[in-house]
Short mmCIF file of C-alpha atoms in Angstrom, two decimals:
data_model
loop_
_atom_site.label_atom_id
_atom_site.label_comp_id
_atom_site.label_asym_id
_atom_site.label_seq_id
_atom_site.Cartn_x
_atom_site.Cartn_y
_atom_site.Cartn_z
CA MET A 28 -141.15 58.40 1.76
CA ARG A 29 -138.94 55.35 1.25
CA LEU A 30 -139.91 52.27 -0.77
CA PHE A 31 -138.22 48.95 -0.06
CA THR A 32 -138.83 45.65 -1.83
CA THR A 33 -136.16 43.61 -0.06
CA ILE A 34 -135.77 42.43 3.51
CA ALA A 35 -132.13 43.52 3.55
CA ALA A 36 -133.02 47.12 2.69
CA LEU A 37 -135.87 47.22 5.19
CA ARG A 38 -133.65 45.94 7.98
CA CYS A 39 -130.92 48.40 7.05
CA TYR A 40 -133.37 51.29 7.32
CA LEU A 41 -134.89 50.17 10.61
CA ASN A 42 -131.48 49.48 12.17
CA SER A 43 -130.26 52.95 11.17
CA GLN A 44 -133.35 54.58 12.68
CA LYS A 45 -133.02 52.63 15.94
CA SER A 46 -129.30 53.39 16.14
CA ALA A 47 -130.07 57.11 15.94
CA ALA A 48 -132.96 56.87 18.42
CA PRO A 49 -132.99 53.57 20.39
CA HIS A 50 -136.56 54.08 21.65
CA VAL A 51 -138.03 55.16 18.32
CA THR A 52 -141.61 53.93 17.91
CA VAL A 53 -142.70 52.13 14.74
CA GLY A 54 -146.31 51.65 13.67
CA LEU A 55 -146.94 48.85 11.17
CA VAL A 56 -150.04 48.71 8.97
CA PRO A 57 -150.04 45.34 7.12
CA THR A 58 -152.11 45.48 3.89
CA MET A 59 -152.64 43.61 0.65
CA GLY A 60 -152.84 46.90 -1.24
CA ALA A 61 -155.92 48.21 -3.07
CA LEU A 62 -156.01 50.82 -0.31
CA HIS A 63 -159.26 52.51 0.66
CA ALA A 64 -160.55 54.79 3.42
CA GLY A 65 -160.44 51.96 5.95
CA HIS A 66 -156.73 51.43 5.38
CA LEU A 67 -156.12 55.17 5.45
CA SER A 68 -157.78 55.47 8.87
CA LEU A 69 -155.31 52.89 10.21
CA ILE A 70 -152.41 54.68 8.52
CA GLN A 71 -153.49 58.00 9.99
CA ARG A 72 -153.56 56.53 13.47
CA ALA A 73 -150.16 54.88 13.00
CA ARG A 74 -148.81 58.24 11.82
CA GLN A 75 -150.21 60.02 14.89
CA GLU A 76 -149.02 57.49 17.44
CA ASN A 77 -145.54 56.62 16.22
CA ALA A 78 -142.34 58.25 15.02
CA ILE A 79 -142.29 55.96 11.96
CA ALA A 80 -145.37 54.83 10.02
CA LEU A 81 -144.65 51.74 7.92
CA VAL A 82 -147.12 50.18 5.47
CA SER A 83 -146.55 46.72 4.02
CA ILE A 84 -148.18 45.89 0.69
CA PHE A 85 -148.17 42.19 -0.10
CA VAL A 86 -150.91 40.04 -1.62
CA ASN A 87 -150.32 36.93 0.47
CA PRO A 88 -150.87 33.75 -1.57
CA LEU A 89 -150.93 31.63 1.59
CA GLN A 90 -154.34 32.96 2.63
CA PHE A 91 -156.13 32.24 -0.66
CA GLY A 92 -157.77 28.90 -1.34
CA PRO A 93 -157.43 27.10 -4.72
CA THR A 94 -160.78 28.43 -5.95
CA GLU A 95 -160.46 31.93 -4.47
CA ASP A 96 -159.59 35.21 -6.15
CA PHE A 97 -155.79 35.45 -5.77
CA GLN A 98 -155.30 36.03 -9.50
CA ASP A 99 -158.03 38.67 -9.67
CA TYR A 100 -157.43 40.39 -6.35
CA PRO A 101 -157.28 44.18 -6.97
CA ARG A 102 -153.74 45.45 -7.50
CA ASN A 103 -152.91 49.10 -8.12
CA PHE A 104 -149.50 49.76 -6.65
CA GLU A 105 -148.97 53.23 -8.09
CA GLN A 106 -152.28 54.42 -6.67
CA ASP A 107 -151.42 52.84 -3.32
CA ARG A 108 -148.03 54.50 -3.35
CA LEU A 109 -149.57 57.91 -4.01
CA LEU A 110 -152.13 57.47 -1.21
CA CYS A 111 -149.39 56.48 1.23
CA GLU A 112 -147.29 59.48 0.29
CA GLN A 113 -150.25 61.82 0.77
CA ALA A 114 -150.98 60.22 4.15
CA GLY A 115 -147.47 60.89 5.43
CA VAL A 116 -146.23 57.29 5.42
CA ASP A 117 -142.50 57.00 6.07
CA VAL A 118 -141.88 53.58 4.54
CA ILE A 119 -143.61 51.18 2.15
CA PHE A 120 -142.42 47.59 2.24
CA ALA A 121 -143.59 45.82 -0.94
CA PRO A 122 -141.74 42.51 -1.31
CA SER A 123 -142.24 39.77 -3.89
CA ALA A 124 -143.37 36.28 -2.92
CA THR A 125 -139.85 34.99 -3.52
CA GLU A 126 -138.43 37.66 -1.21
CA MET A 127 -140.86 36.66 1.54
CA PHE A 128 -140.70 32.87 1.19
CA GLY A 129 -137.53 32.07 -0.77
CA ASN A 130 -136.97 30.30 -4.08
CA GLN A 131 -137.44 26.85 -2.56
CA ALA A 132 -141.05 27.57 -1.63
CA VAL A 133 -142.30 29.48 -4.69
CA ASP A 134 -143.37 28.14 -8.09
CA ARG A 135 -144.79 30.11 -10.99
CA THR A 136 -144.72 29.73 -14.77
CA GLU A 137 -142.09 31.50 -16.89
CA THR A 138 -144.62 33.72 -18.69
CA GLU A 139 -146.18 34.87 -15.43
CA LYS A 140 -143.07 35.87 -13.49
CA THR A 141 -143.55 39.57 -14.07
CA ALA A 142 -147.25 39.49 -13.26
CA GLN A 143 -146.60 37.42 -10.09
CA LYS A 144 -149.90 35.58 -10.46
CA HIS A 145 -150.75 31.87 -10.20
CA ILE A 146 -148.09 31.62 -7.52
CA GLU A 147 -147.96 28.34 -5.67
CA ILE A 148 -146.38 28.16 -2.23
CA HIS A 149 -145.17 24.81 -0.94
CA LEU A 150 -146.19 24.94 2.70
CA SER A 151 -144.27 21.77 3.43
CA SER A 152 -141.02 23.68 2.86
CA LEU A 153 -141.95 26.45 5.32
CA THR A 154 -142.03 26.65 9.10
CA GLN A 155 -145.73 26.98 9.82
CA VAL A 156 -147.65 28.96 12.43
CA VAL A 157 -150.74 27.09 13.58
CA PRO A 158 -153.30 29.14 15.56
CA PRO A 159 -155.76 27.29 17.84
CA PRO A 160 -158.16 25.25 15.68
CA ALA A 161 -161.05 26.45 17.86
CA MET A 162 -160.41 29.97 16.51
CA THR A 163 -159.75 29.06 12.87
CA SER A 164 -162.46 26.45 12.27
CA VAL A 165 -165.40 28.74 13.08
CA LEU A 166 -167.03 31.66 11.22
CA CYS A 167 -165.05 32.23 8.01
CA GLY A 168 -162.84 29.25 8.78
CA LYS A 169 -165.67 26.89 7.89
CA SER A 170 -165.61 27.90 4.23
CA ARG A 171 -161.96 29.00 3.99
CA PRO A 172 -159.83 26.09 5.28
CA GLY A 173 -156.20 27.09 5.66
CA HIS A 174 -156.94 30.81 5.34
CA PHE A 175 -156.07 31.79 8.89
CA GLN A 176 -152.95 29.63 8.95
CA GLY A 177 -151.82 31.64 5.93
CA VAL A 178 -152.65 34.91 7.69
CA ALA A 179 -150.81 33.79 10.83
CA ALA A 180 -147.72 32.88 8.83
CA ILE A 181 -147.40 36.22 7.04
CA VAL A 182 -148.31 38.33 10.07
CA THR A 183 -145.75 36.52 12.23
CA LYS A 184 -143.16 37.06 9.52
CA LEU A 185 -143.94 40.78 9.21
CA LEU A 186 -143.88 41.29 12.98
CA SER A 187 -140.54 39.52 13.12
CA LEU A 188 -139.08 41.61 10.29
CA VAL A 189 -140.35 45.03 11.36
CA GLN A 190 -140.48 44.53 15.15
CA PRO A 191 -143.02 47.36 15.43
CA THR A 192 -144.15 49.06 18.60
CA LYS A 193 -147.75 48.82 17.42
CA ALA A 194 -149.44 46.97 14.56
CA TYR A 195 -152.81 48.13 13.21
CA PHE A 196 -155.63 45.90 11.96
CA GLY A 197 -159.22 46.67 11.02
CA GLN A 198 -162.14 45.56 13.17
CA LYS A 199 -163.94 44.44 9.99
CA ASP A 200 -161.74 41.33 9.97
CA ALA A 201 -162.72 40.54 13.56
CA GLN A 202 -161.82 36.84 13.42
CA GLN A 203 -158.39 37.71 12.04
CA LEU A 204 -157.95 40.35 14.74
CA ALA A 205 -158.81 37.93 17.56
CA MET A 206 -156.49 35.28 16.14
CA ILE A 207 -153.58 37.73 15.80
CA ARG A 208 -154.05 38.97 19.37
CA LYS A 209 -153.96 35.36 20.55
CA LEU A 210 -150.84 34.69 18.48
CA VAL A 211 -149.05 37.74 19.90
CA PHE A 212 -150.03 36.81 23.46
CA ASP A 213 -149.03 33.15 23.16
CA LEU A 214 -145.68 33.91 21.51
CA ASN A 215 -144.95 36.84 23.87
CA LEU A 216 -144.28 39.13 20.94
CA PRO A 217 -143.40 42.67 22.10
CA VAL A 218 -146.01 44.50 20.03
CA GLU A 219 -149.36 46.11 20.80
CA ILE A 220 -152.16 45.09 18.44
CA VAL A 221 -154.41 48.07 17.75
CA ALA A 222 -157.91 47.64 16.31
CA GLY A 223 -159.26 50.29 13.96
CA ALA A 224 -162.99 50.96 13.74
CA ILE A 225 -164.85 49.81 10.63
CA VAL A 226 -165.04 52.56 8.02
CA ARG A 227 -168.24 52.48 5.98
CA GLU A 228 -169.55 53.83 2.72
CA GLU A 229 -172.50 56.21 2.87
CA SER A 230 -174.91 53.30 2.55
CA GLY A 231 -173.37 51.56 5.58
CA LEU A 232 -171.49 48.98 3.50
CA ALA A 233 -168.16 48.21 5.20
CA MET A 234 -165.16 49.39 3.18
CA SER A 235 -163.34 46.50 1.52
CA SER A 236 -160.93 46.07 -1.38
CA ARG A 237 -163.36 43.49 -2.76
CA ASN A 238 -166.09 46.14 -3.03
CA GLN A 239 -164.46 46.94 -6.37
CA TYR A 240 -166.01 43.74 -7.72
CA LEU A 241 -169.54 45.02 -7.05
CA THR A 242 -171.76 46.96 -9.43
CA PRO A 243 -173.53 50.05 -8.03
CA GLU A 244 -176.71 48.00 -7.72
CA GLN A 245 -174.90 45.21 -5.88
CA LYS A 246 -173.32 47.71 -3.49
CA GLN A 247 -176.76 48.98 -2.57
CA GLN A 248 -178.02 45.43 -2.11
CA ALA A 249 -174.98 44.56 0.05
CA SER A 250 -175.73 47.43 2.44
CA VAL A 251 -178.44 45.18 3.92
CA LEU A 252 -175.67 43.53 5.96
CA TYR A 253 -175.15 46.71 7.97
CA ARG A 254 -178.90 47.19 8.35
CA ALA A 255 -179.10 43.63 9.65
CA LEU A 256 -176.45 44.36 12.25
CA GLN A 257 -178.26 47.53 13.28
CA GLN A 258 -181.53 45.62 13.62
CA ALA A 259 -179.81 43.07 15.86
CA SER A 260 -178.29 45.92 17.89
CA GLU A 261 -181.72 47.46 18.42
CA THR A 262 -183.08 44.12 19.61
CA PHE A 263 -180.14 43.83 21.98
CA ALA A 264 -180.62 47.38 23.28
CA SER A 265 -184.28 46.66 24.00
CA GLY A 266 -183.16 44.31 26.74
CA ASP A 267 -183.03 40.86 25.15
CA ARG A 268 -179.34 39.84 25.45
CA THR A 269 -179.78 36.33 24.02
CA ALA A 270 -178.16 35.03 20.86
CA PRO A 271 -181.41 33.68 19.33
CA ALA A 272 -183.04 37.12 19.49
CA ALA A 273 -180.10 39.00 17.95
CA LEU A 274 -179.49 36.39 15.26
CA ALA A 275 -183.17 36.16 14.32
CA ALA A 276 -183.28 39.93 13.85
CA ALA A 277 -180.17 39.91 11.65
CA ARG A 278 -181.29 36.96 9.52
CA ALA A 279 -184.74 38.41 9.00
CA ALA A 280 -183.27 41.66 7.70
CA VAL A 281 -180.97 39.88 5.21
CA ALA A 282 -183.83 37.65 4.06
CA GLY A 283 -185.55 40.79 2.78
CA GLU A 284 -182.85 41.20 0.11
CA PRO A 285 -182.92 38.11 -2.16
CA ALA A 286 -179.74 39.11 -4.02
CA VAL A 287 -177.70 38.70 -0.81
CA LYS A 288 -177.06 35.06 0.13
CA LEU A 289 -176.25 34.79 3.84
CA GLU A 290 -173.43 32.36 4.58
CA TYR A 291 -173.56 32.73 8.35
CA ALA A 292 -174.70 34.97 11.19
CA GLU A 293 -173.18 34.07 14.54
CA LEU A 294 -172.72 35.57 18.00
CA VAL A 295 -169.38 34.76 19.64
CA ASP A 296 -166.98 36.01 22.29
CA PRO A 297 -164.88 38.79 20.66
CA ASP A 298 -161.62 37.42 22.11
CA THR A 299 -161.99 33.64 22.05
CA LEU A 300 -164.62 33.29 19.26
CA THR A 301 -166.51 30.84 21.47
CA PRO A 302 -170.26 30.80 20.64
CA LEU A 303 -172.43 32.75 23.08
CA GLN A 304 -175.98 32.11 24.16
CA VAL A 305 -176.22 35.26 26.28
CA VAL A 306 -174.04 38.38 26.19
CA GLU A 307 -172.74 39.01 29.71
CA THR A 308 -170.25 41.77 28.84
CA ALA A 309 -169.54 41.80 25.09
CA GLY A 310 -170.47 39.77 22.04
CA LEU A 311 -169.26 39.80 18.44
CA LEU A 312 -172.15 39.52 16.00
CA ALA A 313 -170.51 38.53 12.72
CA VAL A 314 -172.05 37.94 9.30
CA ALA A 315 -170.77 36.73 5.93
CA ALA A 316 -172.69 36.72 2.67
CA ARG A 317 -172.29 36.55 -1.10
CA VAL A 318 -173.50 39.17 -3.51
CA GLY A 319 -173.08 37.64 -6.93
CA SER A 320 -169.66 35.97 -6.81
CA THR A 321 -168.27 38.39 -4.20
CA ARG A 322 -167.96 37.30 -0.59
CA LEU A 323 -168.40 40.05 2.03
CA ILE A 324 -168.08 40.11 5.82
CA ASP A 325 -169.21 42.57 8.49
CA ASN A 326 -169.68 42.65 12.25
CA ILE A 327 -170.71 44.68 15.26
CA ILE A 328 -169.80 44.47 18.95
CA LEU A 329 -172.80 44.21 21.27
CA ARG A 330 -171.79 45.56 24.69
CA ASN A 331 -173.72 44.83 27.86
CA ARG A 332 -172.17 47.52 30.01
CA ARG A 333 -172.90 50.93 31.42
CA PRO A 334 -171.32 53.90 29.61
CA ILE A 335 -167.69 54.97 30.00
CA VAL A 336 -166.69 58.64 30.06
CA ALA A 337 -163.04 59.43 29.25
CA ILE A 338 -161.61 62.84 30.11
CA ASP A 339 -158.19 63.81 28.76
CA GLY A 340 -156.31 67.07 28.73
CA PRO A 341 -153.05 68.81 29.62
CA ALA A 342 -151.61 69.20 33.11
CA GLY A 343 -153.32 71.80 35.25
CA ALA A 344 -156.61 71.79 33.35
CA GLY A 345 -158.55 70.68 36.45
CA LYS A 346 -159.26 67.14 35.27
CA SER A 347 -159.08 65.45 38.68
CA THR A 348 -161.46 67.87 40.39
CA VAL A 349 -163.90 67.91 37.50
CA THR A 350 -163.87 64.14 37.01
CA ARG A 351 -164.50 63.41 40.68
CA LEU A 352 -167.45 65.83 40.82
CA ALA A 353 -168.81 64.62 37.47
CA ALA A 354 -168.76 61.04 38.78
CA THR A 355 -171.16 62.05 41.56
CA ALA A 356 -173.37 64.08 39.21
CA LEU A 357 -173.62 61.22 36.70
CA ASN A 358 -173.77 58.41 39.26
CA LEU A 359 -170.63 56.82 37.82
CA PHE A 360 -167.65 55.25 39.52
CA TYR A 361 -164.47 57.35 39.53
CA LEU A 362 -161.32 55.65 38.24
CA ASP A 363 -158.43 57.65 39.72
CA THR A 364 -155.66 56.67 37.30
CA GLY A 365 -153.22 59.08 38.92
CA ALA A 366 -153.60 57.25 42.24
CA MET A 367 -152.70 54.00 40.49
CA TYR A 368 -149.39 55.45 39.30
CA ARG A 369 -148.80 56.85 42.79
CA ALA A 370 -149.38 53.40 44.31
CA LEU A 371 -146.69 51.81 42.19
CA THR A 372 -144.35 54.70 42.96
CA TRP A 373 -145.01 54.20 46.70
CA LEU A 374 -144.26 50.48 46.33
CA ALA A 375 -140.94 51.16 44.59
CA LEU A 376 -139.90 53.60 47.30
CA LYS A 377 -140.97 51.27 50.12
CA THR A 378 -139.04 48.31 48.68
CA ASP A 379 -136.00 50.44 47.83
CA THR A 380 -136.36 49.53 44.17
CA PRO A 381 -134.54 52.19 42.09
CA ILE A 382 -137.04 53.88 39.80
CA SER A 383 -134.17 54.45 37.37
CA ASP A 384 -133.81 50.66 37.01
CA GLU A 385 -136.60 49.88 34.54
CA CYS A 386 -135.94 46.13 34.62
CA ALA A 387 -136.20 46.00 38.41
CA ILE A 388 -139.43 48.02 38.29
CA ALA A 389 -140.86 45.64 35.68
CA GLU A 390 -139.99 42.71 37.92
CA LEU A 391 -141.56 44.42 40.96
CA ILE A 392 -144.90 45.33 39.43
CA SER A 393 -145.37 42.04 37.59
CA SER A 394 -145.96 40.31 40.92
CA SER A 395 -148.13 43.08 42.38
CA TYR A 396 -151.89 43.58 42.50
CA LEU A 397 -154.15 46.56 43.12
CA GLU A 398 -157.51 46.78 44.89
CA TYR A 399 -159.68 49.89 44.79
CA ASN A 400 -163.04 51.26 45.76
CA LEU A 401 -164.29 53.20 42.75
CA ASP A 402 -166.97 55.05 44.70
CA PRO A 403 -165.95 58.75 44.55
CA ALA A 404 -167.41 59.31 48.02
CA SER A 405 -165.22 56.70 49.72
CA LYS A 406 -161.82 56.42 48.13
CA MET A 407 -159.73 53.37 48.97
CA LEU A 408 -156.65 51.96 47.29
CA LYS A 409 -154.61 48.94 48.32
CA ILE A 410 -151.49 47.48 46.79
CA ASN A 411 -150.54 43.90 47.65
CA GLY A 412 -153.16 44.02 50.40
CA GLU A 413 -151.84 47.18 52.11
CA ASP A 414 -154.05 50.27 52.28
CA VAL A 415 -152.08 53.16 50.74
CA THR A 416 -154.94 55.62 50.24
CA GLU A 417 -153.24 58.34 52.28
CA ALA A 418 -149.62 57.26 51.93
CA ILE A 419 -149.55 57.85 48.18
CA ARG A 420 -150.18 61.58 48.72
CA SER A 421 -146.80 62.14 50.38
CA LEU A 422 -144.36 64.69 48.96
CA GLU A 423 -141.83 61.94 48.28
CA VAL A 424 -144.30 60.02 46.10
CA THR A 425 -145.44 63.22 44.40
CA SER A 426 -141.87 64.12 43.47
CA ARG A 427 -141.20 60.72 41.81
CA VAL A 428 -144.52 59.74 40.21
CA SER A 429 -143.79 61.41 36.84
CA GLU A 430 -140.56 59.44 36.57
CA MET A 431 -142.42 56.23 37.35
CA ALA A 432 -145.21 56.98 34.85
CA ALA A 433 -142.68 57.33 32.03
CA ILE A 434 -141.61 53.67 32.29
CA PRO A 435 -143.24 51.63 29.47
CA ALA A 436 -143.72 48.53 31.64
CA VAL A 437 -145.58 50.61 34.24
CA ARG A 438 -147.89 52.10 31.64
CA GLN A 439 -148.58 48.71 30.09
CA PHE A 440 -149.38 47.18 33.48
CA LEU A 441 -151.75 49.99 34.47
CA VAL A 442 -153.49 50.24 31.10
CA GLU A 443 -154.45 46.58 31.48
CA GLU A 444 -155.65 47.27 35.04
CA GLN A 445 -157.69 50.27 33.92
CA ARG A 446 -159.30 48.34 31.08
CA ARG A 447 -160.21 45.59 33.52
CA CYS A 448 -161.95 48.18 35.69
CA GLY A 449 -163.98 49.22 32.66
CA THR A 450 -165.20 45.76 31.70
CA LYS A 451 -168.72 46.45 32.97
CA GLY A 452 -168.56 50.19 32.34
CA GLY A 453 -170.19 52.72 34.60
CA ILE A 454 -166.96 54.63 35.15
CA ILE A 455 -165.48 58.04 34.45
CA ALA A 456 -161.70 58.34 34.19
CA GLU A 457 -159.22 61.09 33.52
CA GLY A 458 -155.65 61.26 32.27
CA ARG A 459 -153.67 62.05 29.14
CA ASP A 460 -154.46 58.99 27.03
CA ILE A 461 -157.72 57.63 28.49
CA GLY A 462 -159.80 58.28 25.38
CA THR A 463 -157.06 57.60 22.84
CA ASN A 464 -155.41 54.55 24.36
CA VAL A 465 -157.12 53.07 27.42
CA PHE A 466 -160.79 53.33 26.40
CA PRO A 467 -160.85 54.14 22.66
CA ASP A 468 -164.45 52.82 22.60
CA ALA A 469 -165.67 55.08 25.43
CA GLU A 470 -169.22 56.30 24.84
CA LEU A 471 -168.23 59.90 25.65
CA LYS A 472 -164.78 61.44 25.28
CA ILE A 473 -163.94 64.92 26.52
CA PHE A 474 -160.76 66.93 26.06
CA LEU A 475 -160.58 69.36 28.97
CA THR A 476 -158.17 72.21 28.41
CA ALA A 477 -157.29 75.80 29.29
CA SER A 478 -154.68 78.29 28.15
CA VAL A 479 -151.19 78.15 29.62
CA GLN A 480 -151.86 81.53 31.24
CA GLU A 481 -155.05 80.35 32.95
CA ARG A 482 -153.52 77.11 34.17
CA SER A 483 -150.56 79.02 35.54
CA ARG A 484 -152.87 81.43 37.37
CA ARG A 485 -154.77 78.56 38.95
CA ARG A 486 -151.54 76.86 39.97
CA LEU A 487 -150.29 80.07 41.57
CA LEU A 488 -153.43 80.20 43.72
CA GLU A 489 -152.90 76.58 44.78
CA LEU A 490 -149.35 77.40 45.91
CA LYS A 491 -150.36 80.51 47.83
CA ASP A 492 -149.98 78.97 51.28
CA THR A 493 -147.15 76.54 50.50
CA ASP A 494 -143.36 76.77 50.57
CA ARG A 495 -143.46 77.56 46.81
CA ALA A 496 -145.61 80.67 47.22
CA ASN A 497 -142.77 82.91 46.03
CA ILE A 498 -142.62 81.39 42.53
CA SER A 499 -143.46 83.86 39.77
CA LEU A 500 -146.33 83.60 37.32
CA ALA A 501 -143.84 83.82 34.45
CA GLN A 502 -141.90 80.83 35.81
CA LEU A 503 -145.10 78.80 36.17
CA GLU A 504 -146.07 79.61 32.58
CA GLN A 505 -142.67 78.46 31.40
CA ASP A 506 -142.90 75.25 33.46
CA ILE A 507 -146.41 74.38 32.22
CA ALA A 508 -145.54 75.10 28.57
CA LEU A 509 -142.52 72.79 28.91
CA ARG A 510 -144.69 70.09 30.52
CA ASP A 511 -147.17 70.37 27.63
CA GLU A 512 -144.38 69.89 25.11
CA LYS A 513 -143.01 66.84 26.93
CA ASP A 514 -146.46 65.27 27.30
CA SER A 515 -147.30 65.85 23.62
CA THR A 516 -144.02 64.45 22.27
CA ARG A 517 -143.32 61.58 24.64
CA GLU A 518 -142.77 58.20 23.01
CA VAL A 519 -145.32 56.30 25.11
CA ALA A 520 -148.98 57.37 24.82
CA PRO A 521 -148.45 61.05 23.97
CA LEU A 522 -151.07 63.62 24.95
CA ARG A 523 -153.46 64.28 22.08
CA LYS A 524 -157.13 64.91 21.55
CA ALA A 525 -159.09 61.89 20.32
CA ALA A 526 -160.70 62.46 16.93
CA ASP A 527 -164.18 61.97 18.42
CA ALA A 528 -163.59 63.90 21.65
CA VAL A 529 -165.53 67.06 22.56
CA GLU A 530 -163.21 69.88 23.61
CA ILE A 531 -164.17 72.02 26.60
CA GLN A 532 -162.11 75.19 26.96
CA THR A 533 -162.37 76.23 30.61
CA ASP A 534 -160.68 79.65 30.74
CA ASN A 535 -163.90 81.51 31.47
CA LEU A 536 -165.84 78.70 33.14
CA THR A 537 -166.35 77.85 36.79
CA VAL A 538 -166.05 74.23 37.93
CA ALA A 539 -169.86 74.07 38.27
CA GLU A 540 -170.28 75.28 34.68
CA VAL A 541 -167.83 72.64 33.42
CA ILE A 542 -169.77 69.92 35.28
CA ASP A 543 -173.02 71.19 33.76
CA ARG A 544 -171.54 70.92 30.27
CA ILE A 545 -170.33 67.38 30.87
CA VAL A 546 -173.71 66.32 32.25
CA GLY A 547 -175.39 67.93 29.24
CA LEU A 548 -173.09 66.12 26.80
CA TYR A 549 -173.72 62.84 28.60
CA LYS A 550 -177.49 63.19 28.37
CA GLN A 551 -177.26 64.32 24.76
CA LYS A 552 -175.01 61.50 23.60
CA ILE A 553 -176.01 58.64 25.87
CA GLY A 554 -179.47 59.51 27.15
CA PRO A 555 -180.79 60.42 30.59
CA LYS A 556 -181.77 56.83 31.47
CA SER A 557 -178.26 55.37 31.14
#
């Protein structure tokens, strides 16, 4: 693990890595140190999804108000360093305030230079990043003026310095997350913002560096915030989708714990932070409260959608057949992601756009649109208004679709399309990154797999009456093993089992038995009435 405290050293390292491997992926986890299990979950994901996992540790003075706890904010760099090393982090970037903002912007007293406390930043000497006031003046912004401008400034600076492939932020700071996504979208920054689920203590209290301020008794009292969110969720699940009902349930629960002083409980759109009266698709129920002198926040997403089932697995595991039949058995729509890739491949071939020319492909698909019938009984797919349901099954398309699917712009375009299809839920989809990347919040995730030998045997039977019938079983095993390796190590959305996915090994199962298991898991996890 490398430790850098200067921008020059960090840039030197990143440039050397990108020179050796131009498409190397970098995952950035921005932190203020005092690392806990929540941070480590983000680090673990960055480690899994990228060639380089980079953690920044910087207590940002710009996001603290004059009366807030900048001086007392928990700092334990050696412990943080050890945790990062144990988690497999490649690089820690831990700059000083002067390194980040320059001498002209930073003031601190002579006796406090080594401690780096009581730092004053002169904003007037810095180029500022100003997020939309409608996003920064609500929720926490009401009591923390200037906080989100400070967050926006440091995050923009870190994204500019590191230029990561993905940057990871916790869902606990939901307002911050929404603001950063807006910032990245508006500035066209080439980075994917990944949200990590809230990690909680056994009592339900959301993990936070500021939990260190709490006594054991206060921690127990503070757990009422999670109980309040659960109570609101139960009210929502009962059928009342209105804000007054959810908020009344949350406030009533907090009122039962006098030591916890509720600052706000609000229901807003998760992306725009606009107040909601009724949840049509999704609502962010956010709370903030004080326990003693410590300010805590928490939230939950209330989703008004039918369940989503995500099925991933290696090539040849039977995902397409199983998913289509499971859609009928569960009364869900079938999202044929493979057909979507085929449609774009067909379009490239029809327009004589070289698939090897990634820039031309990006230009082509950016002005294209897809239309589909998700009913598994009546498949239909159109691209730019032309029905290509049958045309995409041609041998020419089949021979080029893998090449097309490897293009980052294609994957990005189709991931957005697939997520749009899942807005109201009620779908089942299969692929190699459906549960890990496309629908990480799917209600049920399944990893469908089989041994290389079994998949090769099945493939041999499929080829029995084709012009490839003379291929040997040994050659098929070699081909499938190589495909597995490529899929698992590719730079964009590699094949891997989601941490919360249920694995179904199908070597000794019939298709009907696999469907039965999926239906059983669905009823067990989601309920028969869904």
